Coordinates of C-alpha atoms in Angstrom, one line a residue:
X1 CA -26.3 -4.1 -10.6
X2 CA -22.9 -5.8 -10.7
X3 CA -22.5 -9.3 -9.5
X4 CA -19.2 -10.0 -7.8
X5 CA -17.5 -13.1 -5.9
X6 CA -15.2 -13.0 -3.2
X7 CA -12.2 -15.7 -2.3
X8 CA -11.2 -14.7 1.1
X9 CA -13.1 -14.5 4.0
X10 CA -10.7 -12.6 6.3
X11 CA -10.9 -9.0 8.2
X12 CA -9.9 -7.1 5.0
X13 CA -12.5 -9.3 3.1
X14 CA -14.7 -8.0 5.8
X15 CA -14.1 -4.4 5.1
X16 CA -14.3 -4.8 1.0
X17 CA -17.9 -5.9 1.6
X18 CA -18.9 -3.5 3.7
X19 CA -17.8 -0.7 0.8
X20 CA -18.5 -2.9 -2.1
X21 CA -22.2 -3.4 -1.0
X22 CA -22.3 0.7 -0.2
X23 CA -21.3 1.6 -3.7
X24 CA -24.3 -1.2 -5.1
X25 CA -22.3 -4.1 -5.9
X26 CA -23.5 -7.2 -4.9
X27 CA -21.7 -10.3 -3.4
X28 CA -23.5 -13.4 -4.3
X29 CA -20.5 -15.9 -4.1
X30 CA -17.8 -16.1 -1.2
X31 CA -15.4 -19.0 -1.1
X32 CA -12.7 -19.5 1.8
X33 CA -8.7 -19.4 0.9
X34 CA -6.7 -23.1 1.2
X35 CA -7.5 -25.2 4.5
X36 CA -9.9 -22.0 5.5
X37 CA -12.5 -23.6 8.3
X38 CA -14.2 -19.9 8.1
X39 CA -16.2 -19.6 5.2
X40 CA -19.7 -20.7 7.0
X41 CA -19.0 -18.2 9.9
X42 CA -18.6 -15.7 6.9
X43 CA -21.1 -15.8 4.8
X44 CA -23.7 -16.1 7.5
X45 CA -22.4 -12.9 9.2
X46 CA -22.4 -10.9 5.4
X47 CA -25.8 -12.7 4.5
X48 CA -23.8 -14.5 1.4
X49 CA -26.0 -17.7 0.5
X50 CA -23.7 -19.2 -1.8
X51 CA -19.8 -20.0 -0.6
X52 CA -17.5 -22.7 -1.3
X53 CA -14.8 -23.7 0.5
X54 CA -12.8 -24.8 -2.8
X55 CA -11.8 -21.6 -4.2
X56 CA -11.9 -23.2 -7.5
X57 CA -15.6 -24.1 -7.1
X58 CA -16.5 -20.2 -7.2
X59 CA -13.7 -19.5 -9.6
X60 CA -16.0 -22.5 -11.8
X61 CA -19.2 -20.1 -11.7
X62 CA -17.3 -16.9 -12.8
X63 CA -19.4 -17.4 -16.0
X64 CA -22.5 -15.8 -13.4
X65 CA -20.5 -12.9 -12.3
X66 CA -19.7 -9.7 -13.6
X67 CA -16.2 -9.6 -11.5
X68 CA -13.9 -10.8 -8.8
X69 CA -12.5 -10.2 -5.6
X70 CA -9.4 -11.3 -4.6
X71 CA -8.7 -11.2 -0.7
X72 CA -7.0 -14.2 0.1
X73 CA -3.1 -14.8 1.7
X74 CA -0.4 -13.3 -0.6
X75 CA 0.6 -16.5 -0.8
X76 CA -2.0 -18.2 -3.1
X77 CA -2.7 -14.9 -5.0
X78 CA -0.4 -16.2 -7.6
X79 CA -1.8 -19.1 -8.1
X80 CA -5.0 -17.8 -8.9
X81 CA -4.0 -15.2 -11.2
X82 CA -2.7 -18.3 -13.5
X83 CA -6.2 -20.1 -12.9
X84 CA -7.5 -16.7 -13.9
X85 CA -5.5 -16.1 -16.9
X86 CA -8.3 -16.4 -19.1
X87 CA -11.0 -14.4 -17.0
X88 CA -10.9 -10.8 -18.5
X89 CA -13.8 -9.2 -16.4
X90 CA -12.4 -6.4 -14.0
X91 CA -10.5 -8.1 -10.5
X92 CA -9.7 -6.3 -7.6
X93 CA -6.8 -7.9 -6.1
X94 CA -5.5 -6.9 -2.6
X95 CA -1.4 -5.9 -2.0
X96 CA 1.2 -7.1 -2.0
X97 CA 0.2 -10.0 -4.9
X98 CA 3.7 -11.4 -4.4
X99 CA 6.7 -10.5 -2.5
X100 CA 8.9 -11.4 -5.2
X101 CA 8.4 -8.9 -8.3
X102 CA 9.6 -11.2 -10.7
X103 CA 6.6 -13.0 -10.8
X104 CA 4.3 -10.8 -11.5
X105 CA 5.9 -10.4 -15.1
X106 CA 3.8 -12.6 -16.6
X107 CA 0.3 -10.5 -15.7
X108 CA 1.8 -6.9 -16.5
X109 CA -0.3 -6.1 -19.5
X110 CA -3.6 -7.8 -17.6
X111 CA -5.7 -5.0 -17.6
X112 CA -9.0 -5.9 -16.0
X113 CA -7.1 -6.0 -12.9
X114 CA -7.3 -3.6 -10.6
X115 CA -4.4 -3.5 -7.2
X116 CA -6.2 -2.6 -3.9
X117 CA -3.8 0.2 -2.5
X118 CA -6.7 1.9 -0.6
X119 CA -4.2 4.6 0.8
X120 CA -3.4 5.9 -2.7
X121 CA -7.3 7.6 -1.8
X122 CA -6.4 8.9 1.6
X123 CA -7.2 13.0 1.6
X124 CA -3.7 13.6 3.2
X125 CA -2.2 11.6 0.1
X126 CA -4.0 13.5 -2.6
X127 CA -3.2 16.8 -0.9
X128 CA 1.0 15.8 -0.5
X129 CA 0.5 15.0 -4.3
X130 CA -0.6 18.2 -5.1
X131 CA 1.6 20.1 -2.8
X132 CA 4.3 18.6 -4.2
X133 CA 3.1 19.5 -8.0
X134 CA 2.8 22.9 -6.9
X135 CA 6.3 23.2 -5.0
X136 CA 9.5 23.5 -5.9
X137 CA 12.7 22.5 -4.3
X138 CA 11.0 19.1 -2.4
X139 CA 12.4 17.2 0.0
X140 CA 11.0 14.0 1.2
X141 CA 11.7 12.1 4.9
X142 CA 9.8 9.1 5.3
X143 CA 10.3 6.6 8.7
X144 CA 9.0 3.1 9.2
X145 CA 8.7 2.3 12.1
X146 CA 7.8 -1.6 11.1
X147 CA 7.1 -4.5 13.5
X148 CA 9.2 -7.5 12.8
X149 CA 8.4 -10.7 11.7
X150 CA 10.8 -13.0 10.0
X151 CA 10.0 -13.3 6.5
X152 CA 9.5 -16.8 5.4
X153 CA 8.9 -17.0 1.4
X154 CA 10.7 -19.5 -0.6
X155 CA 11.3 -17.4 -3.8
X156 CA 12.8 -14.8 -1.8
X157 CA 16.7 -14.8 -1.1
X158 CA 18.3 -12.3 1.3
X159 CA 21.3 -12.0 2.8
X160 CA 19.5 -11.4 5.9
X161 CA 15.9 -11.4 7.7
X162 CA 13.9 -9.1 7.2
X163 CA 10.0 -8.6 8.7
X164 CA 7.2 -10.1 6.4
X165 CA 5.3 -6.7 7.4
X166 CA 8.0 -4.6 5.4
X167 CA 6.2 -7.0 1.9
X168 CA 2.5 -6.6 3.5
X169 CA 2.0 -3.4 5.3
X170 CA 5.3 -0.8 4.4
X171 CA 5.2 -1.7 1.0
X172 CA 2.1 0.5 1.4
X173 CA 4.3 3.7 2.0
X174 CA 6.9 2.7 -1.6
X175 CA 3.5 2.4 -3.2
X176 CA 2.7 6.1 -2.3
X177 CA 6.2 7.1 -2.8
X178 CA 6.0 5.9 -6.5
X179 CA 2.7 7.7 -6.7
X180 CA 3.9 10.8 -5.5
X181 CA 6.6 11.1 -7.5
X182 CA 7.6 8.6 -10.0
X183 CA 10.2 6.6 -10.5
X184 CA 12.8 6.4 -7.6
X185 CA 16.5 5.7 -8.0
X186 CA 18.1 4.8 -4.7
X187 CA 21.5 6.9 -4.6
X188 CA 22.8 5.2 -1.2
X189 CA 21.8 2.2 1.5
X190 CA 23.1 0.7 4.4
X191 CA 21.4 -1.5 7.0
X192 CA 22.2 -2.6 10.6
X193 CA 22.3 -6.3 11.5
X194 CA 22.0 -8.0 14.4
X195 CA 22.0 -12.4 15.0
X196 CA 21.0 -12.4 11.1
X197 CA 17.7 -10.0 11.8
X198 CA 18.0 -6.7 10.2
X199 CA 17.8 -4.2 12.8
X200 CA 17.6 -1.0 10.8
X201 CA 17.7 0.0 7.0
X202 CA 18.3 3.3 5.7
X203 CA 18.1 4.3 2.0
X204 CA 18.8 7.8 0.0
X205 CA 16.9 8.2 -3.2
X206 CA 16.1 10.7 -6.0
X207 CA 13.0 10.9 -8.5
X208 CA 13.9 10.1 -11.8
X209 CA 11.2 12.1 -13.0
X210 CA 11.6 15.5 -10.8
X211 CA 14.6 17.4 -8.9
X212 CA 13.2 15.7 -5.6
X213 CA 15.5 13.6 -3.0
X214 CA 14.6 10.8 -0.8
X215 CA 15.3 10.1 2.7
X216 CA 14.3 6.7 4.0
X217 CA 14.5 5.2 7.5
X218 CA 12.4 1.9 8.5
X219 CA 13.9 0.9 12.4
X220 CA 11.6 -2.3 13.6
X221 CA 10.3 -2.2 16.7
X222 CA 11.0 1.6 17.2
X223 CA 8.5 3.5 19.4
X224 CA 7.3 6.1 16.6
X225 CA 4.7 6.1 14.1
X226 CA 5.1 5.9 10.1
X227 CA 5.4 9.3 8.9
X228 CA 6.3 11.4 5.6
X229 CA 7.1 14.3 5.9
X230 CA 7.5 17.1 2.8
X231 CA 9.7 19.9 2.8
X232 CA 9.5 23.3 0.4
X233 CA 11.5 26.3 1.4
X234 CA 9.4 27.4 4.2
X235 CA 6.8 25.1 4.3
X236 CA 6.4 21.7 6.2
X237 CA 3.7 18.8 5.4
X238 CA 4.0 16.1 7.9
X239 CA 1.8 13.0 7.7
X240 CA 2.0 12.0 11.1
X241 CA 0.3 9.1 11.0
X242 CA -0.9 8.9 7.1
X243 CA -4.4 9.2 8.0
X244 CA -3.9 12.9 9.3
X245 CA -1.4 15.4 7.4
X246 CA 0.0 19.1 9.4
X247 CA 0.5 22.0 7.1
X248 CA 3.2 24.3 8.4
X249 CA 4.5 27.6 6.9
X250 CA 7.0 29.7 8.7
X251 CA 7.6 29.6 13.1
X252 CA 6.3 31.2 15.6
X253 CA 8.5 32.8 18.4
X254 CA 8.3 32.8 22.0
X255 CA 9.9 33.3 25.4
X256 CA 9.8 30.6 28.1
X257 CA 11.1 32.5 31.7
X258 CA 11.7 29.2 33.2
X259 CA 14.4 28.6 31.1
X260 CA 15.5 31.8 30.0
X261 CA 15.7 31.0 26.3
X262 CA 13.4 31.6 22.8
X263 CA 11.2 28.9 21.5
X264 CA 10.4 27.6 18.1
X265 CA 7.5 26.4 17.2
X266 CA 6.6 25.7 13.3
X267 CA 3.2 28.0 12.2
X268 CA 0.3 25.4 11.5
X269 CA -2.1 26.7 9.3
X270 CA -4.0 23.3 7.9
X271 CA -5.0 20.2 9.3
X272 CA -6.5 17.4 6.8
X273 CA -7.7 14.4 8.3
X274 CA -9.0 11.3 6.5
X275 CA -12.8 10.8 8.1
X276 CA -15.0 8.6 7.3
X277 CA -17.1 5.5 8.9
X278 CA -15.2 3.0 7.0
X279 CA -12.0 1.5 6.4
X280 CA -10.3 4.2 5.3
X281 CA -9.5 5.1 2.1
X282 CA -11.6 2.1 1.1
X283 CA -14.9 3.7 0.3
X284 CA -13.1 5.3 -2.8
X285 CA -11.3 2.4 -3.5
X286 CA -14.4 0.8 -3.8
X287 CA -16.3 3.8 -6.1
X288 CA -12.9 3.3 -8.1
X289 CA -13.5 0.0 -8.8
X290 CA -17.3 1.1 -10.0
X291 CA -15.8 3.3 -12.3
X292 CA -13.6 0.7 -13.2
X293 CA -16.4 -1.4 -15.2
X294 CA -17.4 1.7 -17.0
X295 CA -14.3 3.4 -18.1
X296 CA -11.1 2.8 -20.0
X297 CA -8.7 0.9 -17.2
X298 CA -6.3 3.7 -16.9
X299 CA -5.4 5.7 -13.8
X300 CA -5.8 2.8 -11.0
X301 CA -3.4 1.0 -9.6
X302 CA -2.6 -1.8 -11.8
X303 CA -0.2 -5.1 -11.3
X304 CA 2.6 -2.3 -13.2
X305 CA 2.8 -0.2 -10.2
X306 CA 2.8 -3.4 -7.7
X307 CA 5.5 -4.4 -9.6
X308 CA 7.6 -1.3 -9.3
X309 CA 6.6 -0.5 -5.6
X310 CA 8.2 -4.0 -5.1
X311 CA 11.4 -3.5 -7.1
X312 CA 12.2 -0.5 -5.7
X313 CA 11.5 -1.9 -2.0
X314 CA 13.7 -5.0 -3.1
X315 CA 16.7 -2.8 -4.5
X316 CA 16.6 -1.1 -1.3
X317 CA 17.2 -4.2 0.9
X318 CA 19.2 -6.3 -1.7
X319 CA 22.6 -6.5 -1.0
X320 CA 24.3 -6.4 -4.1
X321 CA 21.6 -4.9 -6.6
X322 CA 22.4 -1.6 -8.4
X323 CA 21.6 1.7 -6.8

């Protein structure tokens, strides 16, 4: 049975255990992120007997484990990735890593490390992959509807302020877009200001790899949820939210006598819903990362594709980088 630590002691630790232990790891070793007064609390709730509250005392018994977890703030995620240099037993390291792309170079060919992207497993995101491999003339509208908070992060420099969610949760949704179809090269941007805060930005893209366009939207604060939504001649597939995906092909026709006039409905003819008593997609995140110790370290999400998901999210909202 595979040993594994854990620095981080937060929700999303929470839920990493709770699939980890499922799948038959166990989690001997927890340790709190910096200035963390948690850790006890922890451990005693996930029956952990030995946690640290110095990171680096755990990261000091790594010799005893068979792999890490990394849930801490994105902030110190860095840091421990230099302290791990050395360590090549598989890590599973949660999103974003960094907010700044640039430094993540120096980890790009690290290949015991594993990126936790848990909606890249998502049953409505498998099926739009295949839909799309199976269709032809794709079209692709995508709306964020993110929450703002103004982004603090020293190595970043904007013209303006954007939301810290955009870097920690919507860079979930240019994850999936990159795993959907490849590389993305933004054709057109704009974005609407307001006091300094970024109000709205809209973005116009095509795969590199495929004949497939790009239609972005991401309005904080708006009263909508995060949706993609797929077009192929007459067919529809609308992720609406991400955990649950509508399959339409054709309309359906009716009369409405109230108001004299035809409606149009679209035809449903599948629902696929993502169901399951945990976190989702993280029960296969976490039978992934299994797999990961047995086999060859391709086909997960690996610092690469953090990397990209944040370059192409940062040449969307960069004033002056190239299209």
């Amino acid at each position: 049975m595979k040993k594994l630590g854990i620095i981080g002691c937060g929700q999303i630790a929470t839920h990493h255990l709770e699939t980890l232990r499922f799948v038959g790891f166990e989690i001997e070793y927890a340790a709190s992120s910096k200035g963390s007064k948690t850790i006890s609390l922890f451990a005693k709730k996930n029956a952990i007997k030995n946690y640290f509250v110095d990171p680096n005392e755990l990261i000091q018994k790594s010799n005893l484990l068979d792999g890490l977890v990394l849930s801490c703030p994105t902030s110190e995620m860095i840091d421990y990735l230099k302290i791990l240099r050395k360590f090549n037993k598989p890590i599973l390291i949660e999103k974003p890593i960094s907010y700044n792309y640039k430094l993540l170079n120096p980890f790009i060919n690290k290949q015991n490390i594993m990126v936790g992207l848990n909606r890249r497993y998502y049953e409505t995101i498998i099926f739009a992959k295949k839909f799309i491999k199976s269709n032809k003339r794709i079209l692709i509208k995508v709306s964020l509807p993110e929450s703002f908070k103004k982004l603090n992060s020293k190595n970043l420099k904007y013209d303006y302020n954007y939301s810290e969610n955009t870097f920690e949760n919507s860079i979930h949704i240019f994850d999936i877009l990159y795993f959907l179809v490849g590389d993305i090269s933004w054709r057109y941007k704009t974005l609407k200001v307001h006091n300094g805060n970024v109000k709205y930005f809209i973005g116009f893209g095509r795969s590199i790899n495929r004949d497939i366009d790009i239609i972005l939207d991401n309005y904080y604060q708006s009263s909508s949820n995060f949706s993609i939504e797929i077009l192929s001649d007459s067919q529809k597939l609308i992720l609406k939210p991400l955990e649950v995906a509508y399959l339409y092909d054709g309309m359906n026709v009716s009369f409405n006598d109230k108001t004299n006039s035809r409606i149009y409905e679209p035809k449903l003819i599948k629902i696929i819903e993502e169901n399951n008593s945990f976190k989702p997609g993280f029960l296969k995140q976490s039978k992934t990362f299994m797999q990961f110790f047995k086999e060859s370290h391709s086909g997960v999400p690996n610092i690469a594709d953090m990397r990209k998901s944040l370059k192409l999210l940062d040449k969307l909202i960069k004033k002056n980088s190239n299209y």
